[in-house]
mmCIF file of C-alpha atoms in Angstrom:
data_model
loop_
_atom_site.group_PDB
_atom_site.id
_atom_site.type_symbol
_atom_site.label_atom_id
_atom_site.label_comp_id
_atom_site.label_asym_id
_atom_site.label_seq_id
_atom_site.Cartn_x
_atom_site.Cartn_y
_atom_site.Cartn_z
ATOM 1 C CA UNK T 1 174.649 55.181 40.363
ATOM 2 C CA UNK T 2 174.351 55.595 44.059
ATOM 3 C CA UNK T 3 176.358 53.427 46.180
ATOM 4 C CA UNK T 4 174.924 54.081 49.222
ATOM 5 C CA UNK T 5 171.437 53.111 47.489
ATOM 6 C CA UNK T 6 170.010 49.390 48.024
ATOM 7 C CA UNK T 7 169.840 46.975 44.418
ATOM 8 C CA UNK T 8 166.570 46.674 43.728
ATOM 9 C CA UNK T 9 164.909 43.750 41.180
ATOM 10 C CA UNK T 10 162.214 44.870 38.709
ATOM 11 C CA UNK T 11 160.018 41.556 37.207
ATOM 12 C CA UNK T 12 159.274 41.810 34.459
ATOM 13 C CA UNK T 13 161.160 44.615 33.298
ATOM 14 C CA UNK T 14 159.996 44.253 29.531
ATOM 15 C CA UNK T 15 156.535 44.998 30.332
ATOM 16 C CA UNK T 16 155.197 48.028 30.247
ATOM 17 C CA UNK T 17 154.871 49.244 33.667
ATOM 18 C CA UNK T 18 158.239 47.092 34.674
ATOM 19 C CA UNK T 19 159.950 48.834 32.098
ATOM 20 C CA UNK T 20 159.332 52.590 32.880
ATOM 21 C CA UNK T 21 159.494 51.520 36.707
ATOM 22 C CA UNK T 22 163.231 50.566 35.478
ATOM 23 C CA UNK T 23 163.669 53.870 33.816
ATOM 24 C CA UNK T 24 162.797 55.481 36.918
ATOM 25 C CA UNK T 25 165.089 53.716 39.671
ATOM 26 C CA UNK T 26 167.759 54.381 37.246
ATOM 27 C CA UNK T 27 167.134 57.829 36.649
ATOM 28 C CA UNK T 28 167.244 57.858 40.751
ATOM 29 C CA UNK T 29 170.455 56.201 41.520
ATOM 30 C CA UNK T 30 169.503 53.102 42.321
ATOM 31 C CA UNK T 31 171.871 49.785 41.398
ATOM 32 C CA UNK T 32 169.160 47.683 39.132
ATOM 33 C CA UNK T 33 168.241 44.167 38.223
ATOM 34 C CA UNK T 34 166.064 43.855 35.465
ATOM 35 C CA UNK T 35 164.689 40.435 35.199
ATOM 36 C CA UNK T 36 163.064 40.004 31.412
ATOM 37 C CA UNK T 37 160.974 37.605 30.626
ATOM 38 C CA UNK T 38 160.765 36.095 26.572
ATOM 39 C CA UNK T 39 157.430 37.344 26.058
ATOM 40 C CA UNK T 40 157.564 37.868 22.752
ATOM 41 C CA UNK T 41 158.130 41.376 22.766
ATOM 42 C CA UNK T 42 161.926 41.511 21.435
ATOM 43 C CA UNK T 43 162.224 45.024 20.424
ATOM 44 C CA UNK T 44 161.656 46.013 24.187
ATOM 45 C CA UNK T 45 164.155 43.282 25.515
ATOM 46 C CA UNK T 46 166.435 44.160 22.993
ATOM 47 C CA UNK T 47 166.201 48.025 24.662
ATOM 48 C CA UNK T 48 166.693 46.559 28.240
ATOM 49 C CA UNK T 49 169.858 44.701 27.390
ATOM 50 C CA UNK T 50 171.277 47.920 25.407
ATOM 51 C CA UNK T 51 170.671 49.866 28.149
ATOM 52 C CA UNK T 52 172.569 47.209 30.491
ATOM 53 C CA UNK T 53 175.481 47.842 28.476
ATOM 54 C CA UNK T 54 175.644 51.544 28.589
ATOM 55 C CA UNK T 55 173.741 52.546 32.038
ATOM 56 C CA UNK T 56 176.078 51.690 34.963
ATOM 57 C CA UNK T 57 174.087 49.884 37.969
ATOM 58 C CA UNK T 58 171.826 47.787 35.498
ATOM 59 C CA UNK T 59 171.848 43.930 35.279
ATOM 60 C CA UNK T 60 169.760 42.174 32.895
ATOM 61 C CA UNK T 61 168.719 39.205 33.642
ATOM 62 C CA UNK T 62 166.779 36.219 31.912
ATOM 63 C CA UNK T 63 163.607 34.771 33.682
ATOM 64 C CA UNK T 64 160.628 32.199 33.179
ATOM 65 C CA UNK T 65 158.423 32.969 35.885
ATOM 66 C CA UNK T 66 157.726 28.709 35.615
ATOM 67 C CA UNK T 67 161.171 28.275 36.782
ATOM 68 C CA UNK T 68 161.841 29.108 40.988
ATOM 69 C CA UNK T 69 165.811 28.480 40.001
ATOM 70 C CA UNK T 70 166.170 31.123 37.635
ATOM 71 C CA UNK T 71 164.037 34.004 39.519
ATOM 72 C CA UNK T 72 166.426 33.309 42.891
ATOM 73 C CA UNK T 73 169.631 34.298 40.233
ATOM 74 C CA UNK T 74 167.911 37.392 39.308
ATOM 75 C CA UNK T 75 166.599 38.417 42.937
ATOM 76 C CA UNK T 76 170.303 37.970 44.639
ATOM 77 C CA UNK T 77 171.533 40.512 46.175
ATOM 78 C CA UNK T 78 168.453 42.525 45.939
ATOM 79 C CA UNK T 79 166.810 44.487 49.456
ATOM 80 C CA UNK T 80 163.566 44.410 47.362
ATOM 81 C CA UNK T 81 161.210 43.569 44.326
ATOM 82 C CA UNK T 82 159.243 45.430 41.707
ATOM 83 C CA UNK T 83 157.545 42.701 40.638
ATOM 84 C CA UNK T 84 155.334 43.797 37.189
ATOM 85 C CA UNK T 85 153.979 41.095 35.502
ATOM 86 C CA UNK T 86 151.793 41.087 32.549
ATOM 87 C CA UNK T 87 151.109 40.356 29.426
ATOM 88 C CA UNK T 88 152.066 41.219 25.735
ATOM 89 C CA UNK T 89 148.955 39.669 24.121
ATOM 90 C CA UNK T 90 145.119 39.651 25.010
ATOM 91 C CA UNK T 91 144.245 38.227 28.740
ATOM 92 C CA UNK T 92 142.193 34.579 28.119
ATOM 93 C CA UNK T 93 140.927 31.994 30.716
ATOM 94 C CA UNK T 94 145.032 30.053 30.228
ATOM 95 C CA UNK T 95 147.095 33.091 30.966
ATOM 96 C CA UNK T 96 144.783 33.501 34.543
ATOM 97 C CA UNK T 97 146.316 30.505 35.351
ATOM 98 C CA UNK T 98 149.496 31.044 34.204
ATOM 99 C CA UNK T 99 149.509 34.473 36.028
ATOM 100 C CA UNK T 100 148.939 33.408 39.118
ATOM 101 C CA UNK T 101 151.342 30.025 39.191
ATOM 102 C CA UNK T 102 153.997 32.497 38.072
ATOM 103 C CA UNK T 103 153.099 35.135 41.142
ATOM 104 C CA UNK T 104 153.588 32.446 43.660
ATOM 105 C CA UNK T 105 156.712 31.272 42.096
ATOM 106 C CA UNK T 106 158.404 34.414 42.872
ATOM 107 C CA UNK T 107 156.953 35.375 45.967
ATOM 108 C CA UNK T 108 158.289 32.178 47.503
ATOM 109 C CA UNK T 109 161.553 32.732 45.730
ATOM 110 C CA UNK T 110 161.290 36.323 47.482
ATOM 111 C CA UNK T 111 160.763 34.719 51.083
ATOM 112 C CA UNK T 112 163.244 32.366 50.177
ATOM 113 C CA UNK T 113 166.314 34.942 49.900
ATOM 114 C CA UNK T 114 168.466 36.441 52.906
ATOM 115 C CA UNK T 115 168.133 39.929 51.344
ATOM 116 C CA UNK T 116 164.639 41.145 49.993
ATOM 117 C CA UNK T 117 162.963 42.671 52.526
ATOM 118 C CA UNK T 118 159.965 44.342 50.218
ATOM 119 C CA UNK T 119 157.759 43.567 47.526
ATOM 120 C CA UNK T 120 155.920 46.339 45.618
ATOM 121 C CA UNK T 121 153.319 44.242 43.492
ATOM 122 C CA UNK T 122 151.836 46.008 40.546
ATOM 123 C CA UNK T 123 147.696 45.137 40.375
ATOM 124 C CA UNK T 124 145.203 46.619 39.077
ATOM 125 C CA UNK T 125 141.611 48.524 40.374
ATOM 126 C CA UNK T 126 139.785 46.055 38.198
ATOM 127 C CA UNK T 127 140.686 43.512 40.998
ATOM 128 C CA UNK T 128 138.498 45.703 43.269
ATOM 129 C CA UNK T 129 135.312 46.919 40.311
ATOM 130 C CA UNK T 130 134.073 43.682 39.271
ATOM 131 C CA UNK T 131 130.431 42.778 41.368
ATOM 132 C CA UNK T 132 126.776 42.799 40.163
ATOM 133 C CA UNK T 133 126.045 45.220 43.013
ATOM 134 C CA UNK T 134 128.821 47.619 42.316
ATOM 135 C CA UNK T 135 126.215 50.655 41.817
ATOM 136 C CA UNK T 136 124.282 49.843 45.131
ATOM 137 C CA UNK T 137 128.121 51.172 47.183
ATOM 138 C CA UNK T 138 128.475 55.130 47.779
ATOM 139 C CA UNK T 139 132.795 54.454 47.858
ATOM 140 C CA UNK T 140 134.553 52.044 46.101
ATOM 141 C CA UNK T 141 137.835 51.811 48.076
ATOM 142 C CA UNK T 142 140.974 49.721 49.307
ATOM 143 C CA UNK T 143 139.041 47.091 51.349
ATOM 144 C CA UNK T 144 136.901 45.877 47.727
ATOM 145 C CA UNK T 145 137.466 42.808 45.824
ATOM 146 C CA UNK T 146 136.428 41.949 42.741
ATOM 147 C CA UNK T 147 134.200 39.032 42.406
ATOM 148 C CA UNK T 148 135.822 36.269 41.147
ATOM 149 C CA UNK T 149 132.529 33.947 40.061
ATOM 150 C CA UNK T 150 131.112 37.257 38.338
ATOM 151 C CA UNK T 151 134.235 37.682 36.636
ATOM 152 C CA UNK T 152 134.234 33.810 35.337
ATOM 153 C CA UNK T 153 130.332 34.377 34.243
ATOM 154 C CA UNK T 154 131.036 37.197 32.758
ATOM 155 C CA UNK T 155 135.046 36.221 30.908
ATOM 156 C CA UNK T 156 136.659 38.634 32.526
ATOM 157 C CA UNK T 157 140.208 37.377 32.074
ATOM 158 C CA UNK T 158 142.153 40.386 32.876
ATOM 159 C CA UNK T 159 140.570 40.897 36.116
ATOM 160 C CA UNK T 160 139.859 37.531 37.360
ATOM 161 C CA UNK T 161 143.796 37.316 36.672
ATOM 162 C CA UNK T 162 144.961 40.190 38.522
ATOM 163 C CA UNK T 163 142.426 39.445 41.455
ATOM 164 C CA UNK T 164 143.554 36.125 41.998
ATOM 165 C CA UNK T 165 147.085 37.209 41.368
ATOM 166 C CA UNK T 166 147.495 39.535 44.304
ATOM 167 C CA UNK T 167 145.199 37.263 46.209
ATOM 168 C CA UNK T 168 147.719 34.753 46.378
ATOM 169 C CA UNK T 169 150.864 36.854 46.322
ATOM 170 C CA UNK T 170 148.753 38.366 49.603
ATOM 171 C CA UNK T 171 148.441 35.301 51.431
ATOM 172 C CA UNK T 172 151.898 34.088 50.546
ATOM 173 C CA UNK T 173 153.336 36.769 51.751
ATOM 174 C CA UNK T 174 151.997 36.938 55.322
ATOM 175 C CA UNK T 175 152.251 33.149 55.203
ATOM 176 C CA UNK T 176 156.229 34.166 54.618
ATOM 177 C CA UNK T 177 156.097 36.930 57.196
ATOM 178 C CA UNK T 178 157.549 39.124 54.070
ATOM 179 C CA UNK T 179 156.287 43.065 53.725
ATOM 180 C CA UNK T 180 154.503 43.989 50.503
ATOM 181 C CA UNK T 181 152.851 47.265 49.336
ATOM 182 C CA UNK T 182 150.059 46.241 46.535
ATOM 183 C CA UNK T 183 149.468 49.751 43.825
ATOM 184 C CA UNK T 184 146.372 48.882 42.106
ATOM 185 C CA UNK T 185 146.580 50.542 39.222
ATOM 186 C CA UNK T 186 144.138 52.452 36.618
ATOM 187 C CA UNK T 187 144.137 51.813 33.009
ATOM 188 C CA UNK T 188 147.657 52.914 32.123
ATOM 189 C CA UNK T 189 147.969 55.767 29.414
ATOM 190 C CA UNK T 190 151.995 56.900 28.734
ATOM 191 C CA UNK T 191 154.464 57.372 25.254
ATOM 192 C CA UNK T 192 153.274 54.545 22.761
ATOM 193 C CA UNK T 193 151.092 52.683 24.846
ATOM 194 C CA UNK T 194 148.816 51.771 22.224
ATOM 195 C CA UNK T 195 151.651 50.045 20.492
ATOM 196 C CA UNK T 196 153.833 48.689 23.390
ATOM 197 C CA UNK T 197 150.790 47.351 25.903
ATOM 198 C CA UNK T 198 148.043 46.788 23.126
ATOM 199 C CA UNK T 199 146.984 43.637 24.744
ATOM 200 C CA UNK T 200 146.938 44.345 28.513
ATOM 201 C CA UNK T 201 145.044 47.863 27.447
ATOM 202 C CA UNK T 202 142.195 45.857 25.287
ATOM 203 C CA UNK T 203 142.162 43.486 27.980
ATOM 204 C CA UNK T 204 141.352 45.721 30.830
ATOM 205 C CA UNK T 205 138.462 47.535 28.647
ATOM 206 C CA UNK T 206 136.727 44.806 28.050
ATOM 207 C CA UNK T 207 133.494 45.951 29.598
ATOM 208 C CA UNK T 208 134.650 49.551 29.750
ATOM 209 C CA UNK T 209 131.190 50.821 29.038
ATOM 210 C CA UNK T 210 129.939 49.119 32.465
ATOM 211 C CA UNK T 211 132.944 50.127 33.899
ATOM 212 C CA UNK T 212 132.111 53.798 33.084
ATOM 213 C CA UNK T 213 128.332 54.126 33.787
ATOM 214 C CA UNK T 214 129.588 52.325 37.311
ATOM 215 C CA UNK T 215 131.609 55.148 37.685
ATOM 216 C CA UNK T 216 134.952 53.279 38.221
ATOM 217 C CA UNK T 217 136.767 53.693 34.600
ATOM 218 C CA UNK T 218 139.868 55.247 35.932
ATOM 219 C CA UNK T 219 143.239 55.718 34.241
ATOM 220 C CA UNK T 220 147.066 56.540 35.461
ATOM 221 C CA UNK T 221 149.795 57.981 33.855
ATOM 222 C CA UNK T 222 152.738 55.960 33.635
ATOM 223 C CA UNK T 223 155.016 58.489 35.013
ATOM 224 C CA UNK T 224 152.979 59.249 38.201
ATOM 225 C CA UNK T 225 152.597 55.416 38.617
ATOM 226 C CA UNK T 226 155.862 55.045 38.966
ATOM 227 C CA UNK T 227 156.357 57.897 40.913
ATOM 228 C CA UNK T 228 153.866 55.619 43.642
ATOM 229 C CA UNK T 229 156.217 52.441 43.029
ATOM 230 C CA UNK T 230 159.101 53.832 43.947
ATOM 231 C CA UNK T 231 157.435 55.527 46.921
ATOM 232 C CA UNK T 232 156.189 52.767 48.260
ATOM 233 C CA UNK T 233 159.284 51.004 48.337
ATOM 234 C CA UNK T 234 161.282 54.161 50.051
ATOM 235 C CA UNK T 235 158.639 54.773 52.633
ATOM 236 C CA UNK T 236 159.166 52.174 55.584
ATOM 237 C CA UNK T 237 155.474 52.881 56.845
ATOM 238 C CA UNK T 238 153.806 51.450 53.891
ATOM 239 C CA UNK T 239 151.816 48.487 54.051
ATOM 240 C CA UNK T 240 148.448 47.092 52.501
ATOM 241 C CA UNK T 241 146.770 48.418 48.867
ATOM 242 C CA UNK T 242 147.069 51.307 47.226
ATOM 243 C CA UNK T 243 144.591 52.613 44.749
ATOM 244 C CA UNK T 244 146.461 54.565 41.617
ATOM 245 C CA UNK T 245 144.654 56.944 39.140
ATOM 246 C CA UNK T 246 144.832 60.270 38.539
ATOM 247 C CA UNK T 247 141.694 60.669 36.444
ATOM 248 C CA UNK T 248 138.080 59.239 36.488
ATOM 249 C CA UNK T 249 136.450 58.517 33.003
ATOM 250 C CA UNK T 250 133.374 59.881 33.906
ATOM 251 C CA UNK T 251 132.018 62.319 30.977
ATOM 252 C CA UNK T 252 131.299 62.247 27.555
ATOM 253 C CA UNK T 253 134.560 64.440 26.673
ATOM 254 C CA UNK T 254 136.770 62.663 28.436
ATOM 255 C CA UNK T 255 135.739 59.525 26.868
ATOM 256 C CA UNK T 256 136.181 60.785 23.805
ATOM 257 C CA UNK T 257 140.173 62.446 24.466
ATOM 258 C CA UNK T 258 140.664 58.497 25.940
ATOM 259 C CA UNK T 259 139.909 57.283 22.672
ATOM 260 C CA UNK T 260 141.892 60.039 21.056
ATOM 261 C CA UNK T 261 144.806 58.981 23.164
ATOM 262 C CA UNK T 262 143.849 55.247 22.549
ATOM 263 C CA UNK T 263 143.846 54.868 18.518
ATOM 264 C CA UNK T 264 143.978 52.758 17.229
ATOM 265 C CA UNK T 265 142.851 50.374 19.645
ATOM 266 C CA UNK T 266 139.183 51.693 19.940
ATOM 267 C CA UNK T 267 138.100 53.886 17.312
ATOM 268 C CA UNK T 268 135.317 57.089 17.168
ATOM 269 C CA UNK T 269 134.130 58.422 13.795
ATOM 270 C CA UNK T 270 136.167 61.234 13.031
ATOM 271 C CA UNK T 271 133.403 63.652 13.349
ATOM 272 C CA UNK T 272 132.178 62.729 16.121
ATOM 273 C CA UNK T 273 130.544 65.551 18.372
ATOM 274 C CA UNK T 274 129.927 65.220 22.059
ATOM 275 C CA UNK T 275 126.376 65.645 22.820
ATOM 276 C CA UNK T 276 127.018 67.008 26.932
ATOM 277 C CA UNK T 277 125.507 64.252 28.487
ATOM 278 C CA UNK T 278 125.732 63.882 32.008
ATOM 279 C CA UNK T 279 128.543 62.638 33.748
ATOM 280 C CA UNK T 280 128.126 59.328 36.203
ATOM 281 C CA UNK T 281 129.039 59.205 39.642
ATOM 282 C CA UNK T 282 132.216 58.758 40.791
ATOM 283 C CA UNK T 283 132.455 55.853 42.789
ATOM 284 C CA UNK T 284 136.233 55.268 43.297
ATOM 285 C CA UNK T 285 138.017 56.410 46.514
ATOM 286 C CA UNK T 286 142.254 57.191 46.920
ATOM 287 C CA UNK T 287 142.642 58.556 50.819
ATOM 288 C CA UNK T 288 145.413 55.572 51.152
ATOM 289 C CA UNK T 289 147.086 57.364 48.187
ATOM 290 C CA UNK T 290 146.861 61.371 49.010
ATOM 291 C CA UNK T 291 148.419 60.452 52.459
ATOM 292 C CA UNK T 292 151.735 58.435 51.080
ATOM 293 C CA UNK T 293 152.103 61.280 48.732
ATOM 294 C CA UNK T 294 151.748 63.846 51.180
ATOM 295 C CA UNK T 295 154.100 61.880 53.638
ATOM 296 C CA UNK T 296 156.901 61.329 51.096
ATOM 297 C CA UNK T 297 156.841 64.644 49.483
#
């Protein structure tokens, strides 16, 4: 551990993203609190508080998002917040609410505290891909939204959730005069994904065919996504959204290695043989990006 390094709180530290995010501040210096949420998931909180009790700088610490009083405990002392929320199982029409109650909560608790000074909020580019008229735009970039009445009509879950999610966190936060850095995210691929974010990874392909002839089915290793987080939290000029992918899913082949990667969540027949059709479009635009990676290299 780094003394000289600020404590900075990851939430929710058992998800996926919040979880290698962790890995990574540790493996960086930095003191840690990793607030966990009981999602269910008790094989990866059981692997956070383990690693509390061997990896000096980390404190685990118990959080319901529901409850303002226990996210302050977590977020004390902390100069900023990783804050990664998601879910274990499949996205439905409740856990949008949930989501987005929850996000307030601990933006507020953020504004509330004499120390955090930054919030890097994890969201996702399917808060910016969702509209009827997607095909009709040339670049698909920071400044897009997803439509939120489209999403309803269509059951969109996942990214109604996230677009209302950092909607609110958004408006909260210049409400609160607080600085936050939104990294909207690709579909995340990393080790086990298909077994340790099953439900956040069928929830975001839902509609992944659209999604591809649209030209916007993009994905993001988990390593170079955290690579971004922690970025954007060292890099004082940061400010706005962020779109995060390394790869578009644009081509027959590569939809095919994504399912590869993906089993068994979506499934090919085993002797399946790409046929060469043409790729679509790509639609999806990361200037914002290139230029934070270039400045902080």
């Amino acid at each position: 551990m780094d003394h000289s390094k600020p404590t900075l709180c990851v939430l929710d530290a058992s998800s996926y993203v919040g979880f290698w995010v962790t890995k990574g501040l540790l493996n960086k210096g930095y003191p840690v609190h990793a607030a966990v949420q009981n999602t269910g998931k008790p094989e990866i909180e059981k692997t956070i508080r383990e690693m509390g009790e061997v990896e000096n700088g980390l404190a685990v610490f118990s959080v319901d998002i529901m409850d303002y009083q226990s996210i302050l405990v977590a977020l004390k002392g902390c100069s900023g917040l990783f804050c990664c929320m998601d879910t274990h199982h499949v996205y439905d029409e409740k856990m949008v609410d949930l989501e987005v109650r929850g996000t307030i909560n601990v933006v507020e608790a953020c504004a509330q505290t004499d120390s955090v000074e930054k919030i890097v909020f994890t969201s996702s580019l399917t808060a910016a891909v969702w509209r009827e008229n997607i095909l009709s735009e040339k670049d698909v970039d920071e400044r897009c939204w997803s439509d939120k009445e489209f999403c309803r009509k269509m059951k969109l879950w996942y990214p109604l959730a996230k677009t209302l999610s950092e909607q609110a966190a958004w408006a909260l936060a210049m409400d609160r005069r607080l600085k936050m850095v939104s990294i909207n995210a690709g579909l995340v691929l990393g080790p086990a994904v298909a077994e340790e974010n099953s439900g956040s990874t069928i929830s975001y392909l839902k509609g992944a065919a659209q999604m591809y002839e649209n030209g916007v089915l993009a994905v993001v290793d988990v390593k170079f996504l955290v690579d971004v987080h922690i970025r954007a939290m060292e890099d004082s000029s940061t400010g706005g959204r962020y779109f995060c992918f390394d790869q578009i899913v644009n081509s027959e082949e590569e939809t095919v290695k994504l399912a590869n990667i993906l089993r068994p969540l979506i499934s090919i027949p085993q002797r399946y043989e790409v046929q060469g059709r043409e790729a679509f479009a790509e639609r999806l635009r990361t200037r914002k990006l290139h230029k934070l990676i270039e400045g902080t290299a």
